Coordinates of C-alpha atoms and ligand atoms in Angstrom, one line a residue:
M1 CA 86.5 127.2 72.7
L2 CA 89.9 126.8 71.1
I3 CA 92.9 125.2 72.8
V4 CA 96.2 126.2 71.2
M5 CA 99.0 123.7 71.9
K6 CA 102.6 124.7 72.3
M7 CA 104.9 124.2 69.3
D8 CA 106.7 121.3 71.1
A9 CA 103.6 119.6 72.3
D10 CA 103.6 115.9 71.5
A11 CA 100.9 113.7 70.3
K12 CA 100.3 112.3 73.8
Q13 CA 99.6 115.7 75.2
V14 CA 97.2 116.5 72.4
E15 CA 95.5 113.1 73.1
A16 CA 95.2 114.0 76.8
V17 CA 93.4 117.2 76.0
V18 CA 91.1 115.4 73.7
E19 CA 90.3 112.9 76.4
V20 CA 89.3 115.6 78.9
V21 CA 87.1 117.2 76.3
E22 CA 85.4 113.9 75.4
E23 CA 85.0 112.9 79.1
R24 CA 82.7 115.9 79.3
G25 CA 80.5 114.8 76.5
L26 CA 81.9 117.4 74.1
K27 CA 83.6 117.0 70.7
A28 CA 87.3 117.7 70.1
H29 CA 88.5 118.7 66.7
P30 CA 92.3 118.7 66.5
I31 CA 93.5 121.0 63.7
A32 CA 97.2 120.3 62.8
G33 CA 99.0 123.4 61.6
A34 CA 102.4 123.8 60.1
Q35 CA 103.9 124.7 63.5
R36 CA 101.4 123.7 66.2
T37 CA 98.1 121.9 66.8
A38 CA 94.9 123.7 67.9
I39 CA 91.9 121.8 69.3
G40 CA 88.5 123.2 68.6
I41 CA 85.7 122.2 71.0
T42 CA 82.1 122.0 70.0
G43 CA 78.9 120.7 71.5
N44 CA 79.1 122.9 74.6
I45 CA 75.8 124.4 75.8
G46 CA 77.2 126.5 78.6
I47 CA 80.6 127.8 79.4
V48 CA 83.5 125.3 79.4
E49 CA 85.9 126.3 82.2
P50 CA 89.3 127.4 80.6
A51 CA 90.9 126.3 83.9
L52 CA 90.2 122.7 82.9
F53 CA 92.9 122.9 80.2
Q54 CA 95.1 125.9 81.1
D55 CA 97.6 123.9 83.2
M56 CA 97.7 120.7 81.1
P57 CA 101.1 119.8 79.7
G58 CA 101.6 121.2 76.2
V59 CA 98.8 123.7 76.4
L60 CA 99.8 127.3 75.4
E61 CA 96.5 129.2 75.4
V62 CA 92.8 128.7 75.8
I63 CA 90.7 131.0 73.7
Q64 CA 87.0 131.6 74.4
V65 CA 85.3 131.7 71.0
S66 CA 81.7 131.9 71.7
H67 CA 80.2 134.6 74.0
P68 CA 78.9 133.9 77.4
Y69 CA 75.6 135.7 76.6
K70 CA 72.8 134.3 74.5
L71 CA 69.5 136.1 74.7
V72 CA 70.9 139.6 74.3
S73 CA 73.0 138.5 71.3
R74 CA 72.3 139.2 67.7
E75 CA 73.2 135.6 66.9
F76 CA 69.9 134.7 68.7
H77 CA 67.9 137.7 67.5
Q78 CA 69.2 139.4 64.4
E79 CA 66.8 142.3 64.0
D80 CA 66.9 145.3 66.3
S81 CA 64.5 144.8 69.2
V82 CA 61.7 147.4 69.1
F83 CA 59.0 147.6 71.8
E84 CA 56.4 150.0 72.8
V85 CA 55.9 151.6 76.2
A86 CA 52.5 153.2 76.6
G87 CA 52.5 154.0 72.9
V88 CA 56.1 155.2 72.8
K89 CA 58.5 153.2 70.6
I90 CA 61.8 152.3 71.9
G91 CA 64.5 151.0 69.5
G92 CA 64.6 150.9 65.7
T93 CA 64.5 154.1 63.7
D94 CA 62.7 156.3 66.2
L95 CA 64.6 158.2 68.9
V96 CA 63.2 158.2 72.4
I97 CA 63.7 161.2 74.7
M98 CA 63.3 160.6 78.4
A99 CA 63.6 163.8 80.4
G100 CA 62.8 165.3 83.8
P101 CA 64.3 166.0 87.2
C102 CA 66.9 163.9 88.9
S103 CA 64.6 163.6 91.9
V104 CA 60.9 164.0 92.4
E105 CA 60.8 166.8 95.0
S106 CA 57.1 167.9 95.0
Y107 CA 54.0 167.6 93.0
E108 CA 54.3 171.2 91.8
Q109 CA 57.9 170.8 90.7
T110 CA 57.3 167.5 88.9
L111 CA 54.2 168.8 87.2
E112 CA 55.9 172.0 86.0
I113 CA 58.9 170.1 84.6
A114 CA 56.7 167.5 83.0
K115 CA 54.8 170.3 81.1
I116 CA 58.1 171.9 80.0
I117 CA 59.6 168.7 78.6
K118 CA 56.4 167.6 77.0
A119 CA 55.9 171.1 75.3
N120 CA 59.4 170.6 73.8
G121 CA 58.7 167.1 72.5
A122 CA 60.0 164.7 75.1
H123 CA 58.3 161.3 75.2
I124 CA 58.8 159.9 78.7
L125 CA 59.1 161.7 82.1
R126 CA 62.0 160.7 84.4
G127 CA 62.2 161.4 88.1
G128 CA 63.7 159.4 91.0
A129 CA 61.6 158.6 94.0
F130 CA 64.2 156.3 95.6
K131 CA 67.6 157.8 95.2
P132 CA 71.0 156.1 95.3
R133 CA 73.1 158.8 97.1
T134 CA 76.7 158.6 97.9
S135 CA 76.2 160.2 101.3
P136 CA 73.5 158.9 103.7
Y137 CA 73.0 162.6 104.7
S138 CA 72.0 163.6 101.1
F139 CA 68.3 163.7 100.0
Q140 CA 67.2 160.1 99.7
G141 CA 64.1 160.7 97.6
L142 CA 60.4 160.9 98.6
G143 CA 59.9 157.2 98.4
R144 CA 56.3 156.1 98.0
E145 CA 55.1 159.7 98.0
G146 CA 57.4 160.3 95.0
L147 CA 55.8 157.3 93.2
E148 CA 52.3 158.7 93.9
I149 CA 53.4 162.1 92.5
L150 CA 54.7 160.5 89.4
A151 CA 51.5 158.6 88.9
R152 CA 49.4 161.8 89.3
V153 CA 51.6 163.8 86.9
R154 CA 51.6 161.0 84.4
Q155 CA 47.8 161.1 84.5
E156 CA 47.6 164.9 84.1
V157 CA 50.3 165.4 81.5
G158 CA 49.8 162.2 79.6
L159 CA 53.5 161.1 79.5
P160 CA 54.6 157.7 80.5
V161 CA 57.2 157.6 83.4
I162 CA 60.4 156.0 84.3
T163 CA 61.8 155.7 87.8
E164 CA 64.4 153.7 89.7
A165 CA 63.9 150.6 91.8
L166 CA 66.7 150.9 94.3
D167 CA 66.3 147.5 95.8
I168 CA 64.1 144.3 95.8
D169 CA 62.1 145.7 98.8
V170 CA 60.6 148.4 96.6
L171 CA 60.7 146.8 93.2
D172 CA 57.1 145.6 93.1
E173 CA 55.8 149.0 94.3
V174 CA 57.9 150.8 91.7
A175 CA 56.6 148.4 89.0
E176 CA 53.1 149.1 90.0
F177 CA 53.5 152.9 89.6
T178 CA 55.8 153.3 86.7
D179 CA 55.9 152.4 82.9
I180 CA 59.6 151.5 82.9
V181 CA 61.7 150.3 85.8
Q182 CA 65.1 151.8 86.0
I183 CA 68.0 149.9 87.4
G184 CA 70.8 152.3 88.4
A185 CA 74.5 152.1 87.6
R186 CA 75.3 151.1 91.2
N187 CA 72.9 148.2 90.9
M188 CA 74.0 146.9 87.5
Q189 CA 75.4 143.8 89.1
N190 CA 72.8 143.4 91.8
F191 CA 71.9 140.0 90.5
T192 CA 68.9 139.4 92.8
L193 CA 67.5 142.7 91.8
L194 CA 68.1 141.9 88.1
K195 CA 66.3 138.6 88.4
R196 CA 63.4 140.2 90.1
A197 CA 63.3 143.0 87.5
G198 CA 63.1 140.2 84.9
R199 CA 59.8 139.1 86.5
C200 CA 58.3 142.5 87.3
G201 CA 56.1 142.7 84.2
R202 CA 57.5 146.1 83.1
P203 CA 60.2 147.1 80.6
V204 CA 63.5 147.6 82.3
L205 CA 66.1 150.4 81.6
L206 CA 69.5 149.0 82.7
K207 CA 72.3 151.5 83.3
R208 CA 75.9 150.6 82.8
G209 CA 77.8 150.4 86.0
M210 CA 80.5 153.1 86.3
S211 CA 83.3 150.5 86.0
A212 CA 81.6 147.8 84.0
T213 CA 82.7 146.6 80.7
V214 CA 80.3 146.2 77.7
T215 CA 80.3 142.4 78.3
E216 CA 79.4 142.8 81.9
L217 CA 76.5 145.2 80.9
L218 CA 75.2 142.6 78.4
L219 CA 75.5 139.8 81.0
A220 CA 73.5 141.9 83.4
A221 CA 70.8 142.3 80.7
E222 CA 71.0 138.6 80.2
Y223 CA 69.9 138.1 83.8
V224 CA 66.8 140.2 83.2
M225 CA 66.0 138.5 79.9
D226 CA 66.6 135.0 81.3
Q227 CA 63.6 135.6 83.5
G228 CA 61.4 136.1 80.5
N229 CA 61.5 139.8 80.2
E230 CA 62.5 140.8 76.6
Q231 CA 61.9 144.5 77.0
V232 CA 65.3 145.7 78.1
V233 CA 66.8 149.0 77.1
L234 CA 70.5 149.6 77.9
C235 CA 71.9 153.0 79.0
E236 CA 75.4 154.3 78.7
R237 CA 75.8 156.9 81.5
G238 CA 79.5 157.4 81.6
I239 CA 82.3 155.5 83.3
R240 CA 85.0 156.4 85.8
T241 CA 88.2 157.6 84.2
F242 CA 91.0 160.0 85.2
A243 CA 89.2 162.9 83.5
D244 CA 88.2 165.6 85.9
H245 CA 86.6 168.0 83.4
T246 CA 83.4 165.8 83.6
R247 CA 81.9 163.8 86.4
N248 CA 82.2 160.6 84.3
T249 CA 83.4 159.9 80.8
L250 CA 80.7 159.1 78.3
D251 CA 81.9 156.1 76.5
V252 CA 80.3 156.8 73.1
A253 CA 82.1 153.8 71.5
A254 CA 80.1 151.5 73.8
I255 CA 77.0 152.4 71.8
P256 CA 78.2 151.0 68.4
A257 CA 79.9 148.2 70.3
V258 CA 76.6 147.2 71.9
H259 CA 74.7 147.5 68.6
R260 CA 77.2 145.2 66.9
I261 CA 76.8 142.5 69.5
S262 CA 73.2 142.9 70.7
H263 CA 69.7 143.6 69.3
L264 CA 68.8 145.5 72.4
P265 CA 68.2 149.3 72.2
I266 CA 70.8 151.5 73.9
I267 CA 70.3 155.1 74.9
A268 CA 72.7 157.6 76.5
D269 CA 72.5 159.6 79.7
P270 CA 74.6 162.7 79.0
S271 CA 73.7 164.3 82.4
H272 CA 75.4 161.8 84.7
A273 CA 78.2 161.5 82.2
A274 CA 78.8 165.3 82.0
G275 CA 78.1 166.3 85.6
Y276 CA 78.1 169.9 84.3
R277 CA 75.2 171.5 82.4
D278 CA 77.3 173.1 79.7
K279 CA 78.4 169.7 78.4
V280 CA 75.1 168.0 78.3
V281 CA 74.0 169.2 74.8
P282 CA 77.3 168.4 73.1
L283 CA 77.4 164.9 74.7
S284 CA 73.8 164.3 73.7
L285 CA 74.6 165.0 70.1
A286 CA 77.7 163.0 70.2
A287 CA 75.8 160.0 71.5
L288 CA 73.1 160.3 68.9
A289 CA 75.7 160.5 66.2
G290 CA 77.2 157.4 67.6
G291 CA 74.0 155.5 67.2
S292 CA 72.2 156.0 70.4
D293 CA 68.5 155.1 70.3
G294 CA 67.6 158.0 72.5
L295 CA 68.5 160.0 75.6
L296 CA 67.8 160.1 79.3
V297 CA 68.4 163.7 80.3
E298 CA 67.9 165.7 83.5
V299 CA 66.0 168.9 83.3
H300 CA 65.0 171.3 86.2
D301 CA 63.3 174.7 86.1
H302 CA 65.1 175.8 89.3
P303 CA 68.3 173.8 89.4
D304 CA 69.8 176.1 92.1
R305 CA 67.1 174.7 94.4
A306 CA 67.3 171.1 93.2
L307 CA 67.7 168.5 95.9
S308 CA 70.0 166.4 93.7
D309 CA 72.1 166.9 90.6
G310 CA 71.2 170.5 90.0
G311 CA 74.5 171.4 88.5
Q312 CA 74.0 169.0 85.6
A313 CA 70.3 169.7 85.0
L314 CA 69.4 171.5 81.8
L315 CA 67.3 174.6 82.2
P316 CA 64.1 174.7 80.2
A317 CA 65.9 176.9 77.6
G318 CA 68.7 174.4 77.4
F319 CA 66.3 171.5 76.9
K320 CA 64.6 173.4 74.1
E321 CA 67.9 174.0 72.4
L322 CA 68.7 170.3 72.7
M323 CA 65.4 169.3 71.2
D324 CA 65.8 171.8 68.3
E325 CA 69.3 170.4 67.7
I326 CA 68.0 166.8 67.7
R327 CA 65.2 167.8 65.2
G328 CA 67.9 169.0 62.8
L329 CA 70.3 166.1 63.4
A330 CA 67.8 163.1 63.3
P331 CA 67.2 163.2 59.5
V332 CA 70.9 163.4 58.8
L333 CA 71.3 160.2 60.8
N334 CA 68.3 158.5 59.2
R335 CA 66.5 158.6 62.5
R336 CA 63.1 160.0 63.3
L337 CA 62.1 162.1 66.3
P338 CA 58.5 161.1 66.6
E339 CA 55.8 163.4 67.7
Y340 CA 53.0 161.4 69.3
A341 CA 49.5 162.6 69.4
T342 CA 49.0 164.2 72.8
S343 CA 46.5 162.9 75.2
Ligands
PEP1 C1 69.8 158.8 88.0 O1 69.4 158.5 86.9 O2 69.3 159.7 88.6 C2 70.9 158.1 88.6 C3 71.1 158.0 89.9 O3 71.7 157.6 87.6 P1 73.0 156.6 87.8 O4 72.4 155.3 88.3 O5 73.4 156.4 86.4 O6 74.0 157.2 88.6
MN2 MN1 70.7 162.3 88.9

């Protein structure tokens, strides 16, 4: 932290600030400039409250120098984090493609879509069993039955699965059935859920809240990591803006912003960002060009009959087109689209 004194601050006022700093067991380093004095503070383990100094006589500004996060930060872990989920690499050079329906609707539907995405090179099957819906009258997901369907399809098709844990009541059950636990945008700051996810024994995919800053996203990930879970993948899924040509606005810049600060992998969800099928492929490619480590994308073979998010689901042909495009783009970006031996 740096405390900048006003130009007319006198020696007594500087001394008073130094005293408050030292009373807290910290070190004060007054730096006399040509026009004003600034006081650097070192030795702080946690956050020093700016409010302690803000209203002291002679203080102009209190600047937070170090970041409030630790474990997610590149300062603590310089290399990109790479981890494996059921043989699938997340992070590093390899791109990871997670695809599937918004909701698990039936065994037949999930199996059919899983086969389609696998045939086109996807690595992980997505599908919600517990759905966060804006309206209580919308389809809420099949719940436990959905988890059981996912587990069956996982077995039959040989793809690891990701599904959302909507609250702490279902978290353990979800962790038991899935390879990756998804924390949805609406739950990004559900701190109780984040802590529990940090202890669930599974990798966690953490979606950015629709009005969360990158710092807030990283602090949410810090909650999960602080519980001992190092396998966190972030997901940019679009934020609320005034734009009405898409459901949300994919904040592509958040991807390099996260990479600069954090070692954690970050993927993009072009489906919830776009809200409309026709924009999903262009947004996917934009995200990958921006450094995204992969995609989480909705696919449905009968989107007109889908119980949620049909309008943004890629048709099988659209998903094939996307994968073909990624195969062409990956080498240009020095990335690899791995093809794992099928089981
Ligand atoms: C989803 O992935 O189906 C979902 C509900 O996403 P989000 O939390 O980003 O809205
Ligand atoms: Mn959805």
